[in-house]
Amino acid sequence: MKSLRVSVRAVCYQDDKILLAEHRDERGLWYIIPGGGIQHNETLDQAFARELLEETGGTATMGDILFVREVIADKLETTYLPEHLHQIELFVEANGFQTIETPSQLDKDQIGSVWMPLDQLQDLLFFPQSMVPAFQKREFNGIYQGHIL
């Protein structure tokens, strides 16, 4: 039986920029919102703080859930995701981001984090690509965004 994975992603804005986890693999550079899986017996706010610190070396105050995205790898035509992955992602606002140390546990293929100008998001290999306009406008219409890339 395959299990459902729940993750939290920290949406950090600073002026006209957004904080992204930067990755490199055979596709070249690609970007995602920092975050990851919630561990057993870990609260949402604990996972938010841990993932942000591990991937960016920073801290922030967890705000409201901006939107929920569902990923089902088996329903995608092509994917770099693990086979049979079914994940619910909670995109949460991050307020007052501060860098406090060097990132401690970068994800596979992650090379760092970067403050990316919002007007460059559409030019990147960024996931979820379909949410670029919402991130740029900082307007999220509806909490559940469904199964999207």
mmCIF file of N, CA and C in Angstrom:
data_model
loop_
_atom_site.group_PDB
_atom_site.id
_atom_site.type_symbol
_atom_site.label_atom_id
_atom_site.label_comp_id
_atom_site.label_asym_id
_atom_site.label_seq_id
_atom_site.Cartn_x
_atom_site.Cartn_y
_atom_site.Cartn_z
ATOM 1 N N MET A 1 0.834 -1.176 0.000
ATOM 2 C CA MET A 1 0.000 0.000 0.000
ATOM 3 C C MET A 1 0.887 1.252 0.000
ATOM 4 N N LYS A 2 0.606 2.153 -0.877
ATOM 5 C CA LYS A 2 1.351 3.401 -0.964
ATOM 6 C C LYS A 2 0.739 4.415 -0.011
ATOM 7 N N SER A 3 1.588 5.256 0.578
ATOM 8 C CA SER A 3 1.080 6.229 1.528
ATOM 9 C C SER A 3 1.027 7.625 0.913
ATOM 10 N N LEU A 4 0.222 8.448 1.507
ATOM 11 C CA LEU A 4 0.077 9.840 1.106
ATOM 12 C C LEU A 4 1.122 10.645 1.854
ATOM 13 N N ARG A 5 1.816 11.492 1.139
ATOM 14 C CA ARG A 5 2.841 12.352 1.752
ATOM 15 C C ARG A 5 2.271 13.764 1.848
ATOM 16 N N VAL A 6 2.475 14.416 2.991
ATOM 17 C CA VAL A 6 2.049 15.799 3.181
ATOM 18 C C VAL A 6 3.301 16.640 3.365
ATOM 19 N N SER A 7 3.377 17.739 2.617
ATOM 20 C CA SER A 7 4.533 18.614 2.729
ATOM 21 C C SER A 7 4.088 20.053 2.945
ATOM 22 N N VAL A 8 5.019 20.856 3.443
ATOM 23 C CA VAL A 8 4.773 22.275 3.657
ATOM 24 C C VAL A 8 5.832 23.050 2.877
ATOM 25 N N ARG A 9 5.408 24.139 2.228
ATOM 26 C CA ARG A 9 6.317 24.974 1.439
ATOM 27 C C ARG A 9 6.191 26.417 1.910
ATOM 28 N N ALA A 10 7.342 27.065 2.141
ATOM 29 C CA ALA A 10 7.401 28.418 2.691
ATOM 30 C C ALA A 10 7.499 29.454 1.581
ATOM 31 N N VAL A 11 6.446 30.239 1.414
ATOM 32 C CA VAL A 11 6.410 31.278 0.382
ATOM 33 C C VAL A 11 6.913 32.575 1.009
ATOM 34 N N CYS A 12 8.161 32.931 0.660
ATOM 35 C CA CYS A 12 8.841 34.101 1.237
ATOM 36 C C CYS A 12 8.998 35.177 0.169
ATOM 37 N N TYR A 13 8.398 36.318 0.394
ATOM 38 C CA TYR A 13 8.565 37.467 -0.495
ATOM 39 C C TYR A 13 9.451 38.499 0.187
ATOM 40 N N GLN A 14 10.245 39.190 -0.620
ATOM 41 C CA GLN A 14 11.042 40.319 -0.141
ATOM 42 C C GLN A 14 11.070 41.331 -1.272
ATOM 43 N N ASP A 15 10.375 42.435 -1.060
ATOM 44 C CA ASP A 15 10.207 43.446 -2.109
ATOM 45 C C ASP A 15 9.590 42.789 -3.344
ATOM 46 N N ASP A 16 10.258 42.842 -4.490
ATOM 47 C CA ASP A 16 9.712 42.257 -5.718
ATOM 48 C C ASP A 16 10.368 40.917 -6.041
ATOM 49 N N LYS A 17 10.810 40.202 -4.985
ATOM 50 C CA LYS A 17 11.489 38.916 -5.169
ATOM 51 C C LYS A 17 10.813 37.835 -4.337
ATOM 52 N N ILE A 18 11.062 36.577 -4.745
ATOM 53 C CA ILE A 18 10.558 35.410 -4.016
ATOM 54 C C ILE A 18 11.734 34.469 -3.779
ATOM 55 N N LEU A 19 11.752 33.835 -2.615
ATOM 56 C CA LEU A 19 12.826 32.915 -2.257
ATOM 57 C C LEU A 19 12.551 31.542 -2.874
ATOM 58 N N LEU A 20 13.527 31.039 -3.621
ATOM 59 C CA LEU A 20 13.388 29.741 -4.283
ATOM 60 C C LEU A 20 14.550 28.828 -3.917
ATOM 61 N N ALA A 21 14.262 27.538 -3.840
ATOM 62 C CA ALA A 21 15.308 26.527 -3.738
ATOM 63 C C ALA A 21 15.792 26.261 -5.161
ATOM 64 N N GLU A 22 17.108 26.354 -5.349
ATOM 65 C CA GLU A 22 17.700 26.187 -6.683
ATOM 66 C C GLU A 22 18.302 24.796 -6.793
ATOM 67 N N HIS A 23 17.960 24.105 -7.875
ATOM 68 C CA HIS A 23 18.417 22.732 -8.104
ATOM 69 C C HIS A 23 19.113 22.643 -9.461
ATOM 70 N N ARG A 24 19.981 21.632 -9.592
ATOM 71 C CA ARG A 24 20.625 21.368 -10.885
ATOM 72 C C ARG A 24 20.681 19.865 -11.109
ATOM 73 N N ASP A 25 20.224 19.448 -12.291
ATOM 74 C CA ASP A 25 20.348 18.056 -12.711
ATOM 75 C C ASP A 25 20.516 18.056 -14.225
ATOM 76 N N GLU A 26 20.232 16.928 -14.866
ATOM 77 C CA GLU A 26 20.435 16.828 -16.319
ATOM 78 C C GLU A 26 19.566 17.806 -17.119
ATOM 79 N N ARG A 27 18.523 18.349 -16.493
ATOM 80 C CA ARG A 27 17.684 19.350 -17.171
ATOM 81 C C ARG A 27 18.289 20.739 -17.091
ATOM 82 N N GLY A 28 19.308 20.906 -16.279
ATOM 83 C CA GLY A 28 19.885 22.218 -16.022
ATOM 84 C C GLY A 28 19.368 22.744 -14.697
ATOM 85 N N LEU A 29 19.252 24.071 -14.596
ATOM 86 C CA LEU A 29 18.756 24.686 -13.364
ATOM 87 C C LEU A 29 17.233 24.621 -13.315
ATOM 88 N N TRP A 30 16.693 24.333 -12.132
ATOM 89 C CA TRP A 30 15.249 24.373 -11.929
ATOM 90 C C TRP A 30 14.982 24.810 -10.490
ATOM 91 N N TYR A 31 13.749 25.269 -10.254
ATOM 92 C CA TYR A 31 13.439 25.966 -9.005
ATOM 93 C C TYR A 31 12.097 25.520 -8.430
ATOM 94 N N ILE A 32 12.043 25.524 -7.092
ATOM 95 C CA ILE A 32 10.798 25.257 -6.384
ATOM 96 C C ILE A 32 10.747 26.152 -5.145
ATOM 97 N N ILE A 33 9.570 26.237 -4.553
ATOM 98 C CA ILE A 33 9.413 26.921 -3.288
ATOM 99 C C ILE A 33 10.041 26.035 -2.203
ATOM 100 N N PRO A 34 10.871 26.576 -1.294
ATOM 101 C CA PRO A 34 11.508 25.748 -0.268
ATOM 102 C C PRO A 34 10.474 25.039 0.616
ATOM 103 N N GLY A 35 10.799 23.811 0.977
ATOM 104 C CA GLY A 35 9.919 23.048 1.850
ATOM 105 C C GLY A 35 10.096 21.563 1.652
ATOM 106 N N GLY A 36 9.268 20.790 2.359
ATOM 107 C CA GLY A 36 9.358 19.350 2.234
ATOM 108 C C GLY A 36 8.394 18.644 3.159
ATOM 109 N N GLY A 37 8.592 17.351 3.271
ATOM 110 C CA GLY A 37 7.661 16.478 3.974
ATOM 111 C C GLY A 37 7.583 16.716 5.473
ATOM 112 N N ILE A 38 6.375 16.578 5.981
ATOM 113 C CA ILE A 38 6.123 16.654 7.414
ATOM 114 C C ILE A 38 6.378 15.259 7.990
ATOM 115 N N GLN A 39 7.211 15.192 9.021
ATOM 116 C CA GLN A 39 7.564 13.911 9.616
ATOM 117 C C GLN A 39 6.515 13.475 10.638
ATOM 118 N N HIS A 40 6.505 12.161 10.921
ATOM 119 C CA HIS A 40 5.576 11.610 11.910
ATOM 120 C C HIS A 40 5.765 12.316 13.245
ATOM 121 N N ASN A 41 4.670 12.721 13.879
ATOM 122 C CA ASN A 41 4.645 13.420 15.173
ATOM 123 C C ASN A 41 5.229 14.830 15.119
ATOM 124 N N GLU A 42 5.413 15.382 13.932
ATOM 125 C CA GLU A 42 5.899 16.747 13.775
ATOM 126 C C GLU A 42 4.707 17.638 13.425
ATOM 127 N N THR A 43 4.595 18.780 14.081
ATOM 128 C CA THR A 43 3.502 19.695 13.759
ATOM 129 C C THR A 43 3.825 20.445 12.472
ATOM 130 N N LEU A 44 2.807 21.044 11.889
ATOM 131 C CA LEU A 44 2.984 21.810 10.662
ATOM 132 C C LEU A 44 3.988 22.938 10.862
ATOM 133 N N ASP A 45 3.870 23.678 11.963
ATOM 134 C CA ASP A 45 4.795 24.788 12.182
ATOM 135 C C ASP A 45 6.217 24.299 12.473
ATOM 136 N N GLN A 46 6.372 23.137 13.085
ATOM 137 C CA GLN A 46 7.715 22.574 13.288
ATOM 138 C C GLN A 46 8.346 22.187 11.946
ATOM 139 N N ALA A 47 7.564 21.558 11.083
ATOM 140 C CA ALA A 47 8.066 21.166 9.764
ATOM 141 C C ALA A 47 8.424 22.400 8.933
ATOM 142 N N PHE A 48 7.583 23.425 9.000
ATOM 143 C CA PHE A 48 7.832 24.690 8.305
ATOM 144 C C PHE A 48 9.197 25.244 8.722
ATOM 145 N N ALA A 49 9.448 25.340 10.017
ATOM 146 C CA ALA A 49 10.700 25.897 10.526
ATOM 147 C C ALA A 49 11.891 25.017 10.147
ATOM 148 N N ARG A 50 11.756 23.707 10.308
ATOM 149 C CA ARG A 50 12.852 22.781 10.007
ATOM 150 C C ARG A 50 13.231 22.834 8.536
ATOM 151 N N GLU A 51 12.234 22.717 7.662
ATOM 152 C CA GLU A 51 12.510 22.703 6.221
ATOM 153 C C GLU A 51 13.122 24.015 5.750
ATOM 154 N N LEU A 52 12.615 25.133 6.245
ATOM 155 C CA LEU A 52 13.146 26.439 5.847
ATOM 156 C C LEU A 52 14.606 26.564 6.282
ATOM 157 N N LEU A 53 14.916 26.155 7.501
ATOM 158 C CA LEU A 53 16.286 26.222 7.999
ATOM 159 C C LEU A 53 17.207 25.277 7.222
ATOM 160 N N GLU A 54 16.754 24.039 6.997
ATOM 161 C CA GLU A 54 17.578 23.062 6.279
ATOM 162 C C GLU A 54 17.915 23.518 4.866
ATOM 163 N N GLU A 55 16.940 24.063 4.151
ATOM 164 C CA GLU A 55 17.116 24.356 2.732
ATOM 165 C C GLU A 55 17.615 25.767 2.435
ATOM 166 N N THR A 56 17.403 26.719 3.377
ATOM 167 C CA THR A 56 17.795 28.101 3.102
ATOM 168 C C THR A 56 18.716 28.687 4.160
ATOM 169 N N GLY A 57 18.802 28.052 5.325
ATOM 170 C CA GLY A 57 19.572 28.611 6.421
ATOM 171 C C GLY A 57 18.854 29.753 7.118
ATOM 172 N N GLY A 58 17.545 29.878 6.871
ATOM 173 C CA GLY A 58 16.805 30.999 7.424
ATOM 174 C C GLY A 58 15.638 30.613 8.299
ATOM 175 N N THR A 59 15.096 31.629 8.948
ATOM 176 C CA THR A 59 13.917 31.461 9.781
ATOM 177 C C THR A 59 12.862 32.480 9.352
ATOM 178 N N ALA A 60 11.630 32.176 9.659
ATOM 179 C CA ALA A 60 10.508 33.076 9.387
ATOM 180 C C ALA A 60 9.355 32.660 10.289
ATOM 181 N N THR A 61 8.402 33.544 10.419
ATOM 182 C CA THR A 61 7.181 33.233 11.142
ATOM 183 C C THR A 61 6.183 32.648 10.152
ATOM 184 N N MET A 62 5.593 31.518 10.525
ATOM 185 C CA MET A 62 4.609 30.887 9.649
ATOM 186 C C MET A 62 3.318 31.689 9.675
ATOM 187 N N GLY A 63 2.824 32.033 8.489
ATOM 188 C CA GLY A 63 1.561 32.738 8.355
ATOM 189 C C GLY A 63 0.456 31.799 7.930
ATOM 190 N N ASP A 64 -0.468 32.324 7.146
ATOM 191 C CA ASP A 64 -1.628 31.561 6.694
ATOM 192 C C ASP A 64 -1.287 30.623 5.534
ATOM 193 N N ILE A 65 -2.108 29.596 5.376
ATOM 194 C CA ILE A 65 -2.008 28.741 4.198
ATOM 195 C C ILE A 65 -2.533 29.543 3.012
ATOM 196 N N LEU A 66 -1.709 29.666 1.971
ATOM 197 C CA LEU A 66 -2.090 30.416 0.771
ATOM 198 C C LEU A 66 -2.887 29.539 -0.190
ATOM 199 N N PHE A 67 -2.416 28.289 -0.360
ATOM 200 C CA PHE A 67 -3.150 27.341 -1.203
ATOM 201 C C PHE A 67 -2.627 25.929 -0.975
ATOM 202 N N VAL A 68 -3.413 24.971 -1.437
ATOM 203 C CA VAL A 68 -3.088 23.552 -1.342
ATOM 204 C C VAL A 68 -2.998 23.001 -2.754
ATOM 205 N N ARG A 69 -1.958 22.245 -3.007
ATOM 206 C CA ARG A 69 -1.746 21.626 -4.319
ATOM 207 C C ARG A 69 -1.593 20.131 -4.121
ATOM 208 N N GLU A 70 -2.129 19.375 -5.039
ATOM 209 C CA GLU A 70 -2.020 17.924 -4.979
ATOM 210 C C GLU A 70 -1.194 17.437 -6.161
ATOM 211 N N VAL A 71 -0.300 16.491 -5.899
ATOM 212 C CA VAL A 71 0.544 15.913 -6.943
ATOM 213 C C VAL A 71 0.361 14.402 -6.923
ATOM 214 N N ILE A 72 -0.027 13.853 -8.056
ATOM 215 C CA ILE A 72 -0.152 12.401 -8.204
ATOM 216 C C ILE A 72 0.724 12.013 -9.398
ATOM 217 N N ALA A 73 1.905 11.495 -9.115
ATOM 218 C CA ALA A 73 2.894 11.220 -10.157
ATOM 219 C C ALA A 73 2.355 10.277 -11.232
ATOM 220 N N ASP A 74 1.564 9.293 -10.843
ATOM 221 C CA ASP A 74 1.072 8.306 -11.806
ATOM 222 C C ASP A 74 0.092 8.905 -12.813
ATOM 223 N N LYS A 75 -0.431 10.108 -12.557
ATOM 224 C CA LYS A 75 -1.372 10.746 -13.482
ATOM 225 C C LYS A 75 -0.675 11.721 -14.435
ATOM 226 N N LEU A 76 0.634 11.820 -14.333
ATOM 227 C CA LEU A 76 1.389 12.726 -15.191
ATOM 228 C C LEU A 76 1.992 11.956 -16.361
ATOM 229 N N GLU A 77 2.045 12.601 -17.527
ATOM 230 C CA GLU A 77 2.629 11.937 -18.698
ATOM 231 C C GLU A 77 4.109 11.686 -18.520
ATOM 232 N N THR A 78 4.843 12.710 -18.116
ATOM 233 C CA THR A 78 6.271 12.574 -17.836
ATOM 234 C C THR A 78 6.552 13.264 -16.512
ATOM 235 N N THR A 79 7.465 12.687 -15.776
ATOM 236 C CA THR A 79 7.765 13.265 -14.473
ATOM 237 C C THR A 79 9.144 12.847 -14.006
ATOM 238 N N TYR A 80 9.747 13.668 -13.214
ATOM 239 C CA TYR A 80 10.986 13.329 -12.518
ATOM 240 C C TYR A 80 10.677 12.927 -11.077
ATOM 241 N N LEU A 81 9.400 12.852 -10.747
ATOM 242 C CA LEU A 81 8.983 12.516 -9.391
ATOM 243 C C LEU A 81 9.107 11.011 -9.149
ATOM 244 N N PRO A 82 9.220 10.603 -7.887
ATOM 245 C CA PRO A 82 9.254 9.173 -7.579
ATOM 246 C C PRO A 82 7.972 8.481 -8.049
ATOM 247 N N GLU A 83 8.129 7.255 -8.523
ATOM 248 C CA GLU A 83 6.982 6.472 -8.978
ATOM 249 C C GLU A 83 5.971 6.316 -7.847
ATOM 250 N N HIS A 84 4.707 6.465 -8.162
ATOM 251 C CA HIS A 84 3.570 6.309 -7.246
ATOM 252 C C HIS A 84 3.469 7.403 -6.186
ATOM 253 N N LEU A 85 4.243 8.484 -6.314
ATOM 254 C CA LEU A 85 4.151 9.570 -5.343
ATOM 255 C C LEU A 85 2.758 10.194 -5.375
ATOM 256 N N HIS A 86 2.153 10.334 -4.214
ATOM 257 C CA HIS A 86 0.902 11.090 -4.046
ATOM 258 C C HIS A 86 1.170 12.032 -2.885
ATOM 259 N N GLN A 87 1.166 13.323 -3.186
ATOM 260 C CA GLN A 87 1.574 14.315 -2.202
ATOM 261 C C GLN A 87 0.587 15.475 -2.145
ATOM 262 N N ILE A 88 0.295 15.896 -0.941
ATOM 263 C CA ILE A 88 -0.475 17.113 -0.693
ATOM 264 C C ILE A 88 0.526 18.157 -0.225
ATOM 265 N N GLU A 89 0.561 19.311 -0.909
ATOM 266 C CA GLU A 89 1.494 20.375 -0.563
ATOM 267 C C GLU A 89 0.725 21.576 -0.029
ATOM 268 N N LEU A 90 1.126 22.029 1.157
ATOM 269 C CA LEU A 90 0.532 23.203 1.778
ATOM 270 C C LEU A 90 1.504 24.370 1.573
ATOM 271 N N PHE A 91 1.118 25.329 0.760
ATOM 272 C CA PHE A 91 1.943 26.516 0.514
ATOM 273 C C PHE A 91 1.541 27.571 1.541
ATOM 274 N N VAL A 92 2.499 27.948 2.396
ATOM 275 C CA VAL A 92 2.236 28.783 3.557
ATOM 276 C C VAL A 92 3.052 30.067 3.458
ATOM 277 N N GLU A 93 2.421 31.201 3.819
ATOM 278 C CA GLU A 93 3.174 32.451 3.799
ATOM 279 C C GLU A 93 4.222 32.434 4.898
ATOM 280 N N ALA A 94 5.383 32.991 4.566
ATOM 281 C CA ALA A 94 6.493 33.096 5.515
ATOM 282 C C ALA A 94 6.766 34.578 5.731
ATOM 283 N N ASN A 95 6.679 35.024 6.964
ATOM 284 C CA ASN A 95 6.827 36.445 7.284
ATOM 285 C C ASN A 95 8.128 36.695 8.034
ATOM 286 N N GLY A 96 8.811 37.783 7.672
ATOM 287 C CA GLY A 96 10.011 38.200 8.398
ATOM 288 C C GLY A 96 11.198 37.286 8.214
ATOM 289 N N PHE A 97 11.427 36.797 7.003
ATOM 290 C CA PHE A 97 12.545 35.879 6.748
ATOM 291 C C PHE A 97 13.871 36.520 7.125
ATOM 292 N N GLN A 98 14.714 35.732 7.820
ATOM 293 C CA GLN A 98 16.068 36.155 8.174
ATOM 294 C C GLN A 98 17.012 34.981 7.988
ATOM 295 N N THR A 99 18.134 35.229 7.329
ATOM 296 C CA THR A 99 19.175 34.209 7.210
ATOM 297 C C THR A 99 19.941 34.172 8.526
ATOM 298 N N ILE A 100 20.098 32.965 9.087
ATOM 299 C CA ILE A 100 20.822 32.861 10.357
ATOM 300 C C ILE A 100 22.030 31.923 10.288
ATOM 301 N N GLU A 101 22.065 31.045 9.283
ATOM 302 C CA GLU A 101 23.188 30.116 9.158
ATOM 303 C C GLU A 101 23.258 29.565 7.744
ATOM 304 N N THR A 102 24.283 28.774 7.484
ATOM 305 C CA THR A 102 24.411 28.089 6.207
ATOM 306 C C THR A 102 23.382 26.961 6.157
ATOM 307 N N PRO A 103 22.719 26.762 5.005
ATOM 308 C CA PRO A 103 21.753 25.653 4.921
ATOM 309 C C PRO A 103 22.390 24.344 5.379
ATOM 310 N N SER A 104 21.634 23.561 6.157
ATOM 311 C CA SER A 104 22.201 22.368 6.798
ATOM 312 C C SER A 104 21.944 21.065 6.052
ATOM 313 N N GLN A 105 20.835 20.984 5.322
ATOM 314 C CA GLN A 105 20.509 19.726 4.638
ATOM 315 C C GLN A 105 19.808 20.029 3.326
ATOM 316 N N LEU A 106 20.598 20.290 2.305
ATOM 317 C CA LEU A 106 20.021 20.546 0.998
ATOM 318 C C LEU A 106 19.393 19.265 0.459
ATOM 319 N N ASP A 107 18.297 19.421 -0.274
ATOM 320 C CA ASP A 107 17.655 18.277 -0.921
ATOM 321 C C ASP A 107 18.530 17.743 -2.045
ATOM 322 N N LYS A 108 18.193 16.548 -2.521
ATOM 323 C CA LYS A 108 18.894 15.953 -3.663
ATOM 324 C C LYS A 108 18.876 16.942 -4.822
ATOM 325 N N ASP A 109 20.010 17.174 -5.420
ATOM 326 C CA ASP A 109 20.189 18.078 -6.568
ATOM 327 C C ASP A 109 20.075 19.560 -6.197
ATOM 328 N N GLN A 110 19.779 19.902 -4.935
ATOM 329 C CA GLN A 110 19.698 21.315 -4.561
ATOM 330 C C GLN A 110 21.103 21.874 -4.417
ATOM 331 N N ILE A 111 21.328 23.056 -5.003
ATOM 332 C CA ILE A 111 22.646 23.685 -4.926
ATOM 333 C C ILE A 111 22.616 24.948 -4.068
ATOM 334 N N GLY A 112 21.432 25.361 -3.626
ATOM 335 C CA GLY A 112 21.323 26.536 -2.780
ATOM 336 C C GLY A 112 19.938 27.131 -2.845
ATOM 337 N N SER A 113 19.867 28.400 -2.452
ATOM 338 C CA SER A 113 18.610 29.128 -2.554
ATOM 339 C C SER A 113 18.927 30.502 -3.135
ATOM 340 N N VAL A 114 17.911 31.134 -3.712
ATOM 341 C CA VAL A 114 18.115 32.400 -4.411
ATOM 342 C C VAL A 114 16.871 33.271 -4.289
ATOM 343 N N TRP A 115 17.081 34.575 -4.152
ATOM 344 C CA TRP A 115 15.977 35.530 -4.216
ATOM 345 C C TRP A 115 15.777 35.871 -5.688
ATOM 346 N N MET A 116 14.679 35.398 -6.263
ATOM 347 C CA MET A 116 14.429 35.551 -7.696
ATOM 348 C C MET A 116 13.427 36.686 -7.938
ATOM 349 N N PRO A 117 13.760 37.630 -8.834
ATOM 350 C CA PRO A 117 12.775 38.655 -9.193
ATOM 351 C C PRO A 117 11.496 38.003 -9.728
ATOM 352 N N LEU A 118 10.354 38.469 -9.253
ATOM 353 C CA LEU A 118 9.068 37.889 -9.657
ATOM 354 C C LEU A 118 8.862 37.940 -11.161
ATOM 355 N N ASP A 119 9.373 38.976 -11.826
ATOM 356 C CA ASP A 119 9.153 39.100 -13.270
ATOM 357 C C ASP A 119 10.008 38.134 -14.086
ATOM 358 N N GLN A 120 10.832 37.312 -13.428
ATOM 359 C CA GLN A 120 11.630 36.306 -14.130
ATOM 360 C C GLN A 120 11.083 34.893 -13.967
ATOM 361 N N LEU A 121 10.069 34.720 -13.117
ATOM 362 C CA LEU A 121 9.543 33.369 -12.846
ATOM 363 C C LEU A 121 9.110 32.629 -14.105
ATOM 364 N N GLN A 122 8.448 33.325 -15.019
ATOM 365 C CA GLN A 122 7.938 32.654 -16.213
ATOM 366 C C GLN A 122 9.056 32.166 -17.135
ATOM 367 N N ASP A 123 10.279 32.668 -16.957
ATOM 368 C CA ASP A 123 11.407 32.284 -17.806
ATOM 369 C C ASP A 123 12.201 31.109 -17.240
ATOM 370 N N LEU A 124 11.828 30.642 -16.068
ATOM 371 C CA LEU A 124 12.562 29.574 -15.382
ATOM 372 C C LEU A 124 11.875 28.224 -15.539
ATOM 373 N N LEU A 125 12.644 27.168 -15.324
ATOM 374 C CA LEU A 125 12.053 25.846 -15.123
ATOM 375 C C LEU A 125 11.659 25.833 -13.651
ATOM 376 N N PHE A 126 10.394 26.186 -13.397
ATOM 377 C CA PHE A 126 9.878 26.400 -12.053
ATOM 378 C C PHE A 126 8.657 25.528 -11.840
ATOM 379 N N PHE A 127 8.574 24.930 -10.666
ATOM 380 C CA PHE A 127 7.430 24.085 -10.325
ATOM 381 C C PHE A 127 6.760 24.627 -9.069
ATOM 382 N N PRO A 128 5.446 24.815 -9.063
ATOM 383 C CA PRO A 128 4.476 24.503 -10.120
ATOM 384 C C PRO A 128 4.345 25.645 -11.139
ATOM 385 N N GLN A 129 4.687 25.342 -12.383
ATOM 386 C CA GLN A 129 4.672 26.327 -13.475
ATOM 387 C C GLN A 129 3.305 26.987 -13.625
ATOM 388 N N SER A 130 2.242 26.223 -13.451
ATOM 389 C CA SER A 130 0.889 26.774 -13.638
ATOM 390 C C SER A 130 0.546 27.852 -12.606
ATOM 391 N N MET A 131 1.311 27.938 -11.524
ATOM 392 C CA MET A 131 1.031 28.920 -10.471
ATOM 393 C C MET A 131 1.875 30.194 -10.591
ATOM 394 N N VAL A 132 2.686 30.303 -11.643
ATOM 395 C CA VAL A 132 3.538 31.489 -11.814
ATOM 396 C C VAL A 132 2.735 32.783 -11.742
ATOM 397 N N PRO A 133 1.624 32.939 -12.494
ATOM 398 C CA PRO A 133 0.880 34.203 -12.401
ATOM 399 C C PRO A 133 0.397 34.520 -10.985
ATOM 400 N N ALA A 134 -0.033 33.510 -10.241
ATOM 401 C CA ALA A 134 -0.500 33.725 -8.865
ATOM 402 C C ALA A 134 0.643 34.185 -7.967
ATOM 403 N N PHE A 135 1.814 33.554 -8.106
ATOM 404 C CA PHE A 135 2.967 33.978 -7.307
ATOM 405 C C PHE A 135 3.370 35.403 -7.664
ATOM 406 N N GLN A 136 3.349 35.733 -8.954
ATOM 407 C CA GLN A 136 3.743 37.074 -9.380
ATOM 408 C C GLN A 136 2.791 38.150 -8.859
ATOM 409 N N LYS A 137 1.505 37.860 -8.871
ATOM 410 C CA LYS A 137 0.511 38.833 -8.407
ATOM 411 C C LYS A 137 0.282 38.761 -6.904
ATOM 412 N N ARG A 138 0.793 37.677 -6.280
ATOM 413 C CA ARG A 138 0.561 37.424 -4.854
ATOM 414 C C ARG A 138 -0.927 37.285 -4.569
ATOM 415 N N GLU A 139 -1.632 36.690 -5.518
ATOM 416 C CA GLU A 139 -3.078 36.472 -5.392
ATOM 417 C C GLU A 139 -3.372 35.011 -5.687
ATOM 418 N N PHE A 140 -3.936 34.347 -4.702
ATOM 419 C CA PHE A 140 -4.220 32.922 -4.825
ATOM 420 C C PHE A 140 -5.725 32.741 -4.747
ATOM 421 N N ASN A 141 -6.328 32.393 -5.878
ATOM 422 C CA ASN A 141 -7.787 32.277 -5.985
ATOM 423 C C ASN A 141 -8.223 30.882 -5.565
ATOM 424 N N GLY A 142 -8.703 30.773 -4.350
ATOM 425 C CA GLY A 142 -9.146 29.477 -3.851
ATOM 426 C C GLY A 142 -8.008 28.766 -3.147
ATOM 427 N N ILE A 143 -8.353 28.062 -2.106
ATOM 428 C CA ILE A 143 -7.331 27.346 -1.343
ATOM 429 C C ILE A 143 -6.857 26.097 -2.082
ATOM 430 N N TYR A 144 -7.779 25.294 -2.592
ATOM 431 C CA TYR A 144 -7.388 24.043 -3.247
ATOM 432 C C TYR A 144 -7.157 24.288 -4.729
ATOM 433 N N GLN A 145 -5.926 24.101 -5.160
ATOM 434 C CA GLN A 145 -5.580 24.326 -6.562
ATOM 435 C C GLN A 145 -5.606 23.032 -7.366
ATOM 436 N N GLY A 146 -5.909 21.916 -6.719
ATOM 437 C CA GLY A 146 -6.053 20.655 -7.435
ATOM 438 C C GLY A 146 -4.734 19.996 -7.786
ATOM 439 N N HIS A 147 -4.829 19.027 -8.674
ATOM 440 C CA HIS A 147 -3.678 18.259 -9.152
ATOM 441 C C HIS A 147 -3.101 19.018 -10.333
ATOM 442 N N ILE A 148 -1.999 19.717 -10.104
ATOM 443 C CA ILE A 148 -1.399 20.543 -11.159
ATOM 444 C C ILE A 148 0.111 20.457 -11.106
ATOM 445 N N LEU A 149 0.740 20.873 -12.181
ATOM 446 C CA LEU A 149 2.215 20.918 -12.212
ATOM 447 C C LEU A 149 2.718 22.281 -11.841
#
